[in-house]
Short mmCIF file of C-alpha atoms and ligand atoms in Angstrom, two decimals:
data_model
loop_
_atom_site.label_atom_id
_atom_site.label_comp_id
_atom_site.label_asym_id
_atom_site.label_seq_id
_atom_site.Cartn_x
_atom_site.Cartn_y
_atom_site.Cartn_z
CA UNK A 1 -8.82 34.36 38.42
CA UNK A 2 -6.05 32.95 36.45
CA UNK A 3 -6.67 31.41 32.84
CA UNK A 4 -6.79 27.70 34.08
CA UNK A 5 -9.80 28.48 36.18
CA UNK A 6 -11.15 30.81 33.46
CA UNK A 7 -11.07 28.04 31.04
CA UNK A 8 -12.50 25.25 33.30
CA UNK A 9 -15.41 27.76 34.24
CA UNK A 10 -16.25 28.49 30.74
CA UNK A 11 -16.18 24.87 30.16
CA UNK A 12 -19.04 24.54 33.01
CA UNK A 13 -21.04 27.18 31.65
CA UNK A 14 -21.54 25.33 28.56
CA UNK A 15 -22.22 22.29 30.01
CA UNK A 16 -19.48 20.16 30.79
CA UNK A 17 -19.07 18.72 34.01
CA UNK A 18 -16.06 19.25 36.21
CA UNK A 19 -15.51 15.19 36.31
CA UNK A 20 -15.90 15.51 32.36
CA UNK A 21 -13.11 18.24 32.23
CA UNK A 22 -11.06 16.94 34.76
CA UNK A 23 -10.15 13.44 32.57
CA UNK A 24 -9.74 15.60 29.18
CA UNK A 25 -6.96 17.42 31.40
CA UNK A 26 -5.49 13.74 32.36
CA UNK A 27 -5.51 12.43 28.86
CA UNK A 28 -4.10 15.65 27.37
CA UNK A 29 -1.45 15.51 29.33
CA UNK A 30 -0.55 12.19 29.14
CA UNK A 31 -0.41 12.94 25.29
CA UNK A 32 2.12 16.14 25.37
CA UNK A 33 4.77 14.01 23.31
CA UNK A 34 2.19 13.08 20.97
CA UNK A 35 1.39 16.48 20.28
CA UNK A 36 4.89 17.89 20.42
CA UNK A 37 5.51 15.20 17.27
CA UNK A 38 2.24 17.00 15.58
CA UNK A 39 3.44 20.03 15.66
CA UNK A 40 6.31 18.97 14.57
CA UNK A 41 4.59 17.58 11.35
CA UNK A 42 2.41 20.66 10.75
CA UNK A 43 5.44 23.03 11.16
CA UNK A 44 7.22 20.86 8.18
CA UNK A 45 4.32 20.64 6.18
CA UNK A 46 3.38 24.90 6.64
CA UNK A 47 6.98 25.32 4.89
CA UNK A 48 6.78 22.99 2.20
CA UNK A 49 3.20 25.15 1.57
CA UNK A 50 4.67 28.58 2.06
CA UNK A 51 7.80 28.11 0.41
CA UNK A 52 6.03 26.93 -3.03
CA UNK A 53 3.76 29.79 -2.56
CA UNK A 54 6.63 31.98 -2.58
CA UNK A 55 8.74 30.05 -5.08
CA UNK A 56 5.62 30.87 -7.13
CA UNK A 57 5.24 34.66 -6.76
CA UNK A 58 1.52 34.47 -5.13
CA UNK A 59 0.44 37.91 -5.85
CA UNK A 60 -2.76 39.75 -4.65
CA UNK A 61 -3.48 39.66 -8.49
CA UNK A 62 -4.03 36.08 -8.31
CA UNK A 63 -7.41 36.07 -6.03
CA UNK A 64 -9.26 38.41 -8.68
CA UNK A 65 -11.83 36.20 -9.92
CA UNK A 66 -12.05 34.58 -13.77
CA UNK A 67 -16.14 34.33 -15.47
CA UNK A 68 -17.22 33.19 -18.69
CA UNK A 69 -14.28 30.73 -20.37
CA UNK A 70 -11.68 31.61 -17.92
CA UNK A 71 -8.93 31.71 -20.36
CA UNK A 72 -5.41 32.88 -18.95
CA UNK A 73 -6.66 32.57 -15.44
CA UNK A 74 -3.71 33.76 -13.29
CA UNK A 75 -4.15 32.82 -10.40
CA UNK A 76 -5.55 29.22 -11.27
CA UNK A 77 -2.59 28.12 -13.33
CA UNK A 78 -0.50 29.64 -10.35
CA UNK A 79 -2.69 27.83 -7.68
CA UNK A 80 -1.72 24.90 -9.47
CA UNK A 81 1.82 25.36 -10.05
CA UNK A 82 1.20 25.85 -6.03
CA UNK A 83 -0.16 22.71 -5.73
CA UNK A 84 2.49 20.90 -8.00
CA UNK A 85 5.50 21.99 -6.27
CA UNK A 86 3.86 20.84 -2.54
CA UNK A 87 3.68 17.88 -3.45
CA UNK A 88 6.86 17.21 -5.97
CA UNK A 89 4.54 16.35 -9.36
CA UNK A 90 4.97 17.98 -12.41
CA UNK A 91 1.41 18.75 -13.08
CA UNK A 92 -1.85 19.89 -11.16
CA UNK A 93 -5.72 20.30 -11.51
CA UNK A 94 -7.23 22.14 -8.71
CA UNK A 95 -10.63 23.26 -9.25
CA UNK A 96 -14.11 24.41 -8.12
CA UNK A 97 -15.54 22.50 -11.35
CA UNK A 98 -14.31 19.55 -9.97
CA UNK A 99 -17.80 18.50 -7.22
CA UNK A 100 -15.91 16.26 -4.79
CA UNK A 101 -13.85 13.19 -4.02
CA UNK A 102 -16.00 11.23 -5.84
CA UNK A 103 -15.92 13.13 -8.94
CA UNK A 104 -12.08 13.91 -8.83
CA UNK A 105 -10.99 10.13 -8.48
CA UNK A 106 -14.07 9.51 -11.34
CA UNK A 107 -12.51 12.32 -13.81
CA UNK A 108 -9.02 10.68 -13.33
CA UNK A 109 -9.98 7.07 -14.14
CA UNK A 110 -12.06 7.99 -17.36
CA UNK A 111 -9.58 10.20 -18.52
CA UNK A 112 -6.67 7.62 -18.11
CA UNK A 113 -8.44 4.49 -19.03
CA UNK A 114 -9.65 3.10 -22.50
CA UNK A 115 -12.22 0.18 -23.58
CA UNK A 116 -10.44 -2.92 -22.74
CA UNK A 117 -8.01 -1.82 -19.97
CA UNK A 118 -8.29 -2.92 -16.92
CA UNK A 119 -8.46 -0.94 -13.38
CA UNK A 120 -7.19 -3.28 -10.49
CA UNK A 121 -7.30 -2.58 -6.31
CA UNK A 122 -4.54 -4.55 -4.85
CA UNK A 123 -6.23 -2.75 -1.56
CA UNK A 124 -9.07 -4.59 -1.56
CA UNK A 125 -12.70 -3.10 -1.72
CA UNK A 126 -12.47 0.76 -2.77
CA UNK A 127 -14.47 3.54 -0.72
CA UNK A 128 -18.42 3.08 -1.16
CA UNK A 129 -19.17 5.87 -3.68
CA UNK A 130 -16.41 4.65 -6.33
CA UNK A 131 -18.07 0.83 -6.65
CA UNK A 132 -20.95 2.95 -9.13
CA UNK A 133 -17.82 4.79 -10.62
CA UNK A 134 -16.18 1.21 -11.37
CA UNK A 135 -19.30 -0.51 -12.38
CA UNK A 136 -18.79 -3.12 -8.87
CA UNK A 137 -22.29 -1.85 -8.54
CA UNK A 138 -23.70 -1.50 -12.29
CA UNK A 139 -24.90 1.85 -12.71
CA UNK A 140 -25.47 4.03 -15.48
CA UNK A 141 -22.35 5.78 -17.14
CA UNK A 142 -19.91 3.51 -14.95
CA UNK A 143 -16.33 2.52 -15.62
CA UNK A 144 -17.31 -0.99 -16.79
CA UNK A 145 -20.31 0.18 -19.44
CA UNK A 146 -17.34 1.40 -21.50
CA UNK A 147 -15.54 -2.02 -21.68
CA UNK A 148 -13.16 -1.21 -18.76
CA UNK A 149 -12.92 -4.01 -16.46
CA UNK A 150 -12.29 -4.18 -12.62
CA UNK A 151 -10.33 -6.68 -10.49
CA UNK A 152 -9.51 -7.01 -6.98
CA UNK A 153 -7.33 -8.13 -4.33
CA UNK A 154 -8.35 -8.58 -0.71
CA UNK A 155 -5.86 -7.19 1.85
CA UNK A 156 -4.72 -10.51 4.33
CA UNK A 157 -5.91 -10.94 7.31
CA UNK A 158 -3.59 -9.12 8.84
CA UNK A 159 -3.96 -6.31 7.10
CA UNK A 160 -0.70 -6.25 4.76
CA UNK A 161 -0.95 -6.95 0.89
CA UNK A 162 -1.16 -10.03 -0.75
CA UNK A 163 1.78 -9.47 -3.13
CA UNK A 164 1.67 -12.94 -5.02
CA UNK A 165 -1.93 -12.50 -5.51
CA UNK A 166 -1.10 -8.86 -6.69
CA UNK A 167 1.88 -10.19 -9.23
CA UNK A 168 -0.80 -12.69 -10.76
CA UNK A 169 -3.35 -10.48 -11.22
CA UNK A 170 -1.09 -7.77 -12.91
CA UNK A 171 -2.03 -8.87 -16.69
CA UNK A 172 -1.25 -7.62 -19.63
CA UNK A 173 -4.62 -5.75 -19.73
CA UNK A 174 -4.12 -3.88 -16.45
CA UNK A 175 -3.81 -0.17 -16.95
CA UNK A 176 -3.90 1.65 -13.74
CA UNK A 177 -3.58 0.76 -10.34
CA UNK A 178 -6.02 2.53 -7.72
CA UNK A 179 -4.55 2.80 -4.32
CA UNK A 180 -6.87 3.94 -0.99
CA UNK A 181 -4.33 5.51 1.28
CA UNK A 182 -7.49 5.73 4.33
CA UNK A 183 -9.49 3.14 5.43
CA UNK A 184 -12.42 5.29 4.75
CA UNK A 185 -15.16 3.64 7.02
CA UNK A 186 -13.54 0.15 6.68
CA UNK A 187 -11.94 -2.21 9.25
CA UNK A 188 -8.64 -2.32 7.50
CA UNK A 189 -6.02 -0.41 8.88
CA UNK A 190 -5.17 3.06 6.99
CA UNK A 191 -1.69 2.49 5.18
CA UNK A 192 1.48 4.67 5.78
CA UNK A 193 2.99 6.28 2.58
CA UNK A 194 6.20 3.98 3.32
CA UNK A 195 3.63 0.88 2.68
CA UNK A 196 1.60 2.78 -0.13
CA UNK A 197 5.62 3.19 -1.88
CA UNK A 198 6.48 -0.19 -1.38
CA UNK A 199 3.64 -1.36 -3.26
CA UNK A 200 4.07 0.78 -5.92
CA UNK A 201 7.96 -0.55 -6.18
CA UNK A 202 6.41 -3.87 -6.46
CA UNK A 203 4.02 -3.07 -8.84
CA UNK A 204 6.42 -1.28 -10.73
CA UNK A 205 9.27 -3.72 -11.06
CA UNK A 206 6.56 -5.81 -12.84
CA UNK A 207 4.81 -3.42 -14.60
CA UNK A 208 6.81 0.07 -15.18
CA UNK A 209 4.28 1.14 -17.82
CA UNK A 210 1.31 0.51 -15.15
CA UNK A 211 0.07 3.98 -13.71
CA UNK A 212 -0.40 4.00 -10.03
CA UNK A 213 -2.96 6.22 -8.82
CA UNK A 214 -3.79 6.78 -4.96
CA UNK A 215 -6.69 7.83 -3.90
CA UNK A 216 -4.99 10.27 -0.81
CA UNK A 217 -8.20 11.36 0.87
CA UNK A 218 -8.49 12.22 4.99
CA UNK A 219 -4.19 11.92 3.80
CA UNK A 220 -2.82 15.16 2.94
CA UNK A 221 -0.75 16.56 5.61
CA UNK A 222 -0.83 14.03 8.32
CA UNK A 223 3.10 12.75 7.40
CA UNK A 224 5.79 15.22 6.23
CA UNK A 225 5.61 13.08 2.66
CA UNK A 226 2.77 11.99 0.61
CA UNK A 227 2.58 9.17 -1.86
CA UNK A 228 3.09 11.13 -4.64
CA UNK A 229 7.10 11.41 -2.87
CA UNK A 230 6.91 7.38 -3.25
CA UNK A 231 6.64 6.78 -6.66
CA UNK A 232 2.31 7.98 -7.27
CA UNK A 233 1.95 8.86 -11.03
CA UNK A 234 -1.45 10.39 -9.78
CA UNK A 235 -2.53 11.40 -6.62
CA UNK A 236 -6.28 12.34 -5.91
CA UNK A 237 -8.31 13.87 -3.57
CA UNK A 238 -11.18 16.53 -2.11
CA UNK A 239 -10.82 19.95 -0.98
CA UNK A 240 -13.88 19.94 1.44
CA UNK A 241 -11.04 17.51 3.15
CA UNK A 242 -7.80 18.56 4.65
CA UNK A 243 -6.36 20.54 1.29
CA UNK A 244 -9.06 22.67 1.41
CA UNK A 245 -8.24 23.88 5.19
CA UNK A 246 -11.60 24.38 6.01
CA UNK A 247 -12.13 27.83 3.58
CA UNK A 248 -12.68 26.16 0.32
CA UNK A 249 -16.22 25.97 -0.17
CA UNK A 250 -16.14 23.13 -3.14
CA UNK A 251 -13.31 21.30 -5.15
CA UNK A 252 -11.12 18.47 -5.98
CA UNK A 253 -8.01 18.30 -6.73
CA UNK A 254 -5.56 15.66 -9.47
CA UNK A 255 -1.82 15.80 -9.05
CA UNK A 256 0.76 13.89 -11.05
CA UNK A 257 2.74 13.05 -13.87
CA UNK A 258 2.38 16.23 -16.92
CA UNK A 259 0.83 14.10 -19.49
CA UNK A 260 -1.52 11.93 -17.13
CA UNK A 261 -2.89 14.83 -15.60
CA UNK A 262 -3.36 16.32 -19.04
CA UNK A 263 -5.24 13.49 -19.85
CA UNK A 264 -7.81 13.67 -16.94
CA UNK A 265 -8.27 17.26 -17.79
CA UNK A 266 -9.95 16.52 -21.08
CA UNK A 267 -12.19 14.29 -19.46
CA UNK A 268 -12.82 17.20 -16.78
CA UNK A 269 -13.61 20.04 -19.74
CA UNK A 270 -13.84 18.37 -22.94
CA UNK A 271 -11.44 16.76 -25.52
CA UNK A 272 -9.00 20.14 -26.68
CA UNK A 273 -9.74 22.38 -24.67
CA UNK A 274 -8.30 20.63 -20.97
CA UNK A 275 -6.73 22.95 -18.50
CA UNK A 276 -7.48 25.67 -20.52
CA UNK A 277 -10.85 26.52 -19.82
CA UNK A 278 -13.06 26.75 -16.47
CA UNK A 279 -13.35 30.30 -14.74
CA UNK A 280 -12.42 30.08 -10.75
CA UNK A 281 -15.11 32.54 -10.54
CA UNK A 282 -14.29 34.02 -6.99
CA UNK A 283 -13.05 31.09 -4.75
CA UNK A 284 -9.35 31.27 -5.42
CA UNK A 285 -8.40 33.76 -2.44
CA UNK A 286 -10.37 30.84 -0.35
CA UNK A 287 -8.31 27.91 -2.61
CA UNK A 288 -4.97 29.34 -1.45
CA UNK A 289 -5.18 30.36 2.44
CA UNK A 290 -7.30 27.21 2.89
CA UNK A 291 -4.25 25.57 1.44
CA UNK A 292 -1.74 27.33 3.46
CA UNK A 293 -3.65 26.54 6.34
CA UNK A 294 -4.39 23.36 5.55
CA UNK A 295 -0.96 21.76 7.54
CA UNK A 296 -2.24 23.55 11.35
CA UNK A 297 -6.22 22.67 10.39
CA UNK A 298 -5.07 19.31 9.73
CA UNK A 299 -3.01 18.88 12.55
CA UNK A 300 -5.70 20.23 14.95
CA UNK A 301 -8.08 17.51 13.64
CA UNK A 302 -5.50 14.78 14.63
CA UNK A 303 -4.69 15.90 18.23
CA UNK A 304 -8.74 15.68 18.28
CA UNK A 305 -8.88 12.47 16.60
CA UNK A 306 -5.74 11.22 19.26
CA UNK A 307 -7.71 12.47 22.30
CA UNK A 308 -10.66 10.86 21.43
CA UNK A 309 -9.00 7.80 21.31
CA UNK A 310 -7.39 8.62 24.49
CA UNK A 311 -10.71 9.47 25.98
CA UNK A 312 -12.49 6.49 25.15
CA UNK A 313 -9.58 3.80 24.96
CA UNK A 314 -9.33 4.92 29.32
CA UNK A 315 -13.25 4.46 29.29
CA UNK A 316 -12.50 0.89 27.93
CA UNK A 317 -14.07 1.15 24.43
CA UNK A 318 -12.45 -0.41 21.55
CA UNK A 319 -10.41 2.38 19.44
CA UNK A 320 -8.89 2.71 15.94
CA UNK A 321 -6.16 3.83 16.02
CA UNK A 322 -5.34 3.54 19.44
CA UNK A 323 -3.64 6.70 21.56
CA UNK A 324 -0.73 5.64 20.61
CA UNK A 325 -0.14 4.18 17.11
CA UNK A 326 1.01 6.45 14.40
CA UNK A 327 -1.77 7.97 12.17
CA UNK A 328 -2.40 7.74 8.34
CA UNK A 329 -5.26 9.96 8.31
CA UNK A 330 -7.80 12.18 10.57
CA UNK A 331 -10.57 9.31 10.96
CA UNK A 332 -10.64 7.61 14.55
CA UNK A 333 -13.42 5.03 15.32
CA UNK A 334 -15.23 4.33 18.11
CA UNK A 335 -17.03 1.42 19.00
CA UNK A 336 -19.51 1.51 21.57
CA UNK A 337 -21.38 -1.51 21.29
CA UNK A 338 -24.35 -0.23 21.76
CA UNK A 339 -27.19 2.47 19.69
CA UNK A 340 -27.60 4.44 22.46
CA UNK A 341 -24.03 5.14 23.25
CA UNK A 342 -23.76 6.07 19.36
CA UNK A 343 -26.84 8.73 18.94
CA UNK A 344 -25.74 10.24 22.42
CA UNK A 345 -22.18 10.48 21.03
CA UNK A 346 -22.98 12.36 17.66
CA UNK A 347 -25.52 14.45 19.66
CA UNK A 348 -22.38 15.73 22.09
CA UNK A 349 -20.59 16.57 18.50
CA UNK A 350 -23.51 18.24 17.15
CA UNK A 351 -24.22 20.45 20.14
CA UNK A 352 -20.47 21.43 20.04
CA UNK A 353 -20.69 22.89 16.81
CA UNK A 354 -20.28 26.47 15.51
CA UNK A 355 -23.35 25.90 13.54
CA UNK A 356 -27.04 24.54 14.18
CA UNK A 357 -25.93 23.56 17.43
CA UNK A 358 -29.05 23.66 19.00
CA UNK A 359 -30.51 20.93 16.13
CA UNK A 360 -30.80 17.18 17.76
CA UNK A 361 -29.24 14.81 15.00
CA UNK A 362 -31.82 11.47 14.61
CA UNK A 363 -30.96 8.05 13.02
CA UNK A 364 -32.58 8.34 9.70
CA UNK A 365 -32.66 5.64 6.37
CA UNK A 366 -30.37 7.31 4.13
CA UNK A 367 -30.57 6.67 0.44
CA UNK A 368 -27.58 3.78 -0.42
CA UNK A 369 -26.93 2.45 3.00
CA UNK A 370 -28.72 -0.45 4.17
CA UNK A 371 -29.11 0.74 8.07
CA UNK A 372 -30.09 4.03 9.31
CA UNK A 373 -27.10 6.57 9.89
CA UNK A 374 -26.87 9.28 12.48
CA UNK A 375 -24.68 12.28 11.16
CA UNK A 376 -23.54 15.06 13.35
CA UNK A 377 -22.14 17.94 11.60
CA UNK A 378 -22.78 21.68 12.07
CA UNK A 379 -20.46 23.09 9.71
CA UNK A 380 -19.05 25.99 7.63
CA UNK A 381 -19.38 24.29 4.55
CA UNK A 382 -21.98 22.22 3.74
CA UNK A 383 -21.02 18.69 4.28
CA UNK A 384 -17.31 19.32 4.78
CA UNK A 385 -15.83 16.40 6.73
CA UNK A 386 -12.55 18.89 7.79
CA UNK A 387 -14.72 20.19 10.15
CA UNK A 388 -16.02 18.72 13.48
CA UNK A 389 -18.29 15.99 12.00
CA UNK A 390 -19.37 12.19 12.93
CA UNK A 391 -21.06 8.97 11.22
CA UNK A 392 -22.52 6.57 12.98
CA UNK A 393 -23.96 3.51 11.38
CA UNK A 394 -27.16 2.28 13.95
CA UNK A 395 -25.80 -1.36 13.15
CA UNK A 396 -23.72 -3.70 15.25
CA UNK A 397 -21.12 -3.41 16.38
CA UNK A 398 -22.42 -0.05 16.85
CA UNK A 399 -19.17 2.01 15.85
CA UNK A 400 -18.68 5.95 15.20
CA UNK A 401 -16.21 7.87 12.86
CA UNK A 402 -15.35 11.07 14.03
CA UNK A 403 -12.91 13.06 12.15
CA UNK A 404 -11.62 17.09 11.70
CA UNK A 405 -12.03 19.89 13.80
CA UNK A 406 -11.26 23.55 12.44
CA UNK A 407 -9.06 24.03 15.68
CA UNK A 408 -7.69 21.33 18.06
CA UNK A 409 -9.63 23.30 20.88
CA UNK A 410 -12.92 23.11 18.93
CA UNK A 411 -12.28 19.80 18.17
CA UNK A 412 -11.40 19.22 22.24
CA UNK A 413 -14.68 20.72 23.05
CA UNK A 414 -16.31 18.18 20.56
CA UNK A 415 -15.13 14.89 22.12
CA UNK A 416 -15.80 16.67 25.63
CA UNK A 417 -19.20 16.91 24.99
CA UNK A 418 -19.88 13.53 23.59
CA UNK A 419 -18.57 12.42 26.28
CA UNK A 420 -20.93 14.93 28.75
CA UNK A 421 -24.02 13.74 26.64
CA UNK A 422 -23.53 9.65 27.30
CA UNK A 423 -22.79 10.92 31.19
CA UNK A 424 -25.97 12.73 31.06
CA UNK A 425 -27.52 9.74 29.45
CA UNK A 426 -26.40 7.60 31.99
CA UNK A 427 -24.89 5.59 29.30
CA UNK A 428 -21.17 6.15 30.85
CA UNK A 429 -20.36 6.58 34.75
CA UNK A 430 -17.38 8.94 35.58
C1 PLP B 501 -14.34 11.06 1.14
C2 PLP B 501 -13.64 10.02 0.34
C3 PLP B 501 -13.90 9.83 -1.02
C4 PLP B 501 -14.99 10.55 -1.74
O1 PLP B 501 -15.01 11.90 -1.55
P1 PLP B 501 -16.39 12.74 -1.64
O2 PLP B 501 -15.91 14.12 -1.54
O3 PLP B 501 -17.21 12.30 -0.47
O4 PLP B 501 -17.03 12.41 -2.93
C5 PLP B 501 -13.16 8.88 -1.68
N1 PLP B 501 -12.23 8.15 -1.06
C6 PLP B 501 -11.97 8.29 0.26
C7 PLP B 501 -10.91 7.45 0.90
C8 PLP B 501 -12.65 9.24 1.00
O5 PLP B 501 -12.39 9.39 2.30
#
């Protein structure tokens, strides 16, 4: 039997269909150059990692773990130094004290902003979890109870910034700048770091003293640079994302300009004591081969995220991105139009999973969102969105987001089974 006929058995004997297989193998390879480019990408981005672990001295010393204060933490200040030099910034906090996204992009605001600055989006509406952080939404603890205010500019219609709107509402009180490099769960398209670095220029030539902080979640990796090439003073994100590569088990991470960075790490520890403290405990061997992984995890997500789009564009559903538009970031949407189409899909992604494949994901009423969401995820680590994983709002017009994938061919076997459940649903006829 030769591999080909291996493959497409095994396939079968975990339930997909021969017709089901049979248009994966069309789209893939219609999608060969695609992929070519990827790996193109990822083999960039694995030298840029390797070569500043090497320019670094990574030693087997540096995974030993820290307790109690965690002063002169080797391998931490070197991890970060790692970090730093990846991305061209001068300074880095990467850490497992650091919760999430969330809490990274929270810990660099408050330590950057005083009463009576102001924090402006020229991006329009940030991610959900940062309108408490702001005070959009009051809550307790929030940006604006501390005299910081918030302003915003809607994207146009088309998509693109509204750069007199931006220039006007650059004041003399604005402080910092917050840019979302992904849509997040939005309808606006994800920007390009070319846009993000135009904006910045623009900003800049107003305002040179203004800090510009992007917010580069679901980013990292996907393009050979990264904002922080195009003029970022800080650059945020979450290493249960793509930095993280799958093996780090918590974190977040702040790059940027030395003393901005400095700054957010007194709000992360305390006033005086900064970088200096915080033991890694033992998750630093998992901190630096999730990071030199990160570039072929995060390209295996996006040939996932581009078949999926292949898959379901040739089944006639609306995609975003399409097949074949260039990507910002691992999230692809789906909409299906329908509630049924949705809960079969996330059920397919579910039962594809490494772990608790065998549960049956339900629409539930999830605390903070105003419909009931189906989530498929059987993951690694808890609630890492690097792996295999899907959202669907149960609201019109009845979309999913489906993003990472450990491995492309995990992440393959994902979409092929979403697709095999709406078959077997007779949702979708082959
Ligand atoms: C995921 C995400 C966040 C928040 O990260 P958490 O780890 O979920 O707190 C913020 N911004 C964007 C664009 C994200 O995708």
């Amino acid at each position: 039997m030769n591999t080909d006929q291996a493959v497409r058995g095994l396939y079968q004997t975990m339930g997909i269909r021969p017709q089901v297989y049979d248009l994966g193998k069309e789209i893939e390879d219609r999608l060969k150059e695609r992929f070519c480019e990827l790996d193109q990408t990822a083999e960039y981005n694995q030298l840029k990692v390797l070569h500043a672990m090497q320019k670094n001295r990574v030693s087997e010393a540096c995974f030993y773990p820290s307790t109690g204060y965690g002063y002169n933490d080797l391998g931490r200040d070197v991890l970060e130094q790692v970090y730093a030099d990846t991305f061209h910034t001068e300074a880095a906090l990467v850490r497992p004290q650091i919760a999430c996204g969330t809490h990274a992009l929270a810990v660099a605001l408050f330590g950057n902003l005083r009463p009576g600055d102001e924090l402006l989006s020229p991006v329009g509406r940030p991610y959900d979890t940062l309108e408490e952080v702001i005070g959009i939404r009051p809550q307790k603890g929030s940006l604006a109870e501390y005299g910081i205010t918030y302003r915003q500019v809607e994207l146009l219609e088309d998509g693109t910034f509204d750069l007199p709107a931006i220039a006007q509402a650059l004041t003399p009180k604005t402080r910092l700048v917050t840019i979302q490099r992904s849509k997040g769960y939005q309808t606006r398209p994800s920007f390009s770091v070319a846009q993000i670095g135009e904006l910045i220029a623009f900003i800049k030539e107003r305002r040179p003293d203004v800090i510009c902080m992007v917010d580069n979640c679901y980013g990292e990796f996907v393009d050979t640079i990264e904002p922080s090439d195009v003029g970022a003073d800080l650059m945020v994100g979450s290493l249960i994302k793509n930095p993280g590569g799958g093996l780090a088990p918590i974190g977040g991470y702040i790059v940027g300009k030395k003393e901005l960075v400095e700054q957010a790490s007194y709000r992360m520890t305390s006033p005086g004591l900064g970088k200096e403290v915080g033991a890694s405990l033992g998750v630093k061997q998992a901190f630096f081969q999730g990071f030199f992984l990160a570039p072929m995890v995060v390209k295996g997500a996006l040939k996932g995220a581009i078949f999926a789009a292949g898959i379901y564009e040739a089944l006639g559903y609306p995609v975003l991105p399409d097949s074949r538009e260039p990507r910002q970031d691992i999230i692809q949407s789906i909409t299906f139009g329908s509630p049924e189409k949705v809960v079969a899909f996330c059920k397919g992604i579910q039962a594809a999973a490494p772990v608790d494949s065998y549960v049956d994901p339900e629409p539930w009423e999830m605390p903070g969102y105003d419909s009931p969401v189906i989530m498929a995820a059987g993951a690694f680590v808890s609630g890492s969105s690097i792996e295999l994983s899907a959202d669907g709002p149960i609201r019109p017009p009845y979309a999913v987001y489906f993003q990472g994938g450990l491995t492309w061919e995990h992440a393959k076997m994902g979409i092929l089974m979403s697709l095999e459940k709406l078959v077997q649903a007779g949702l979708v006829t082959l």
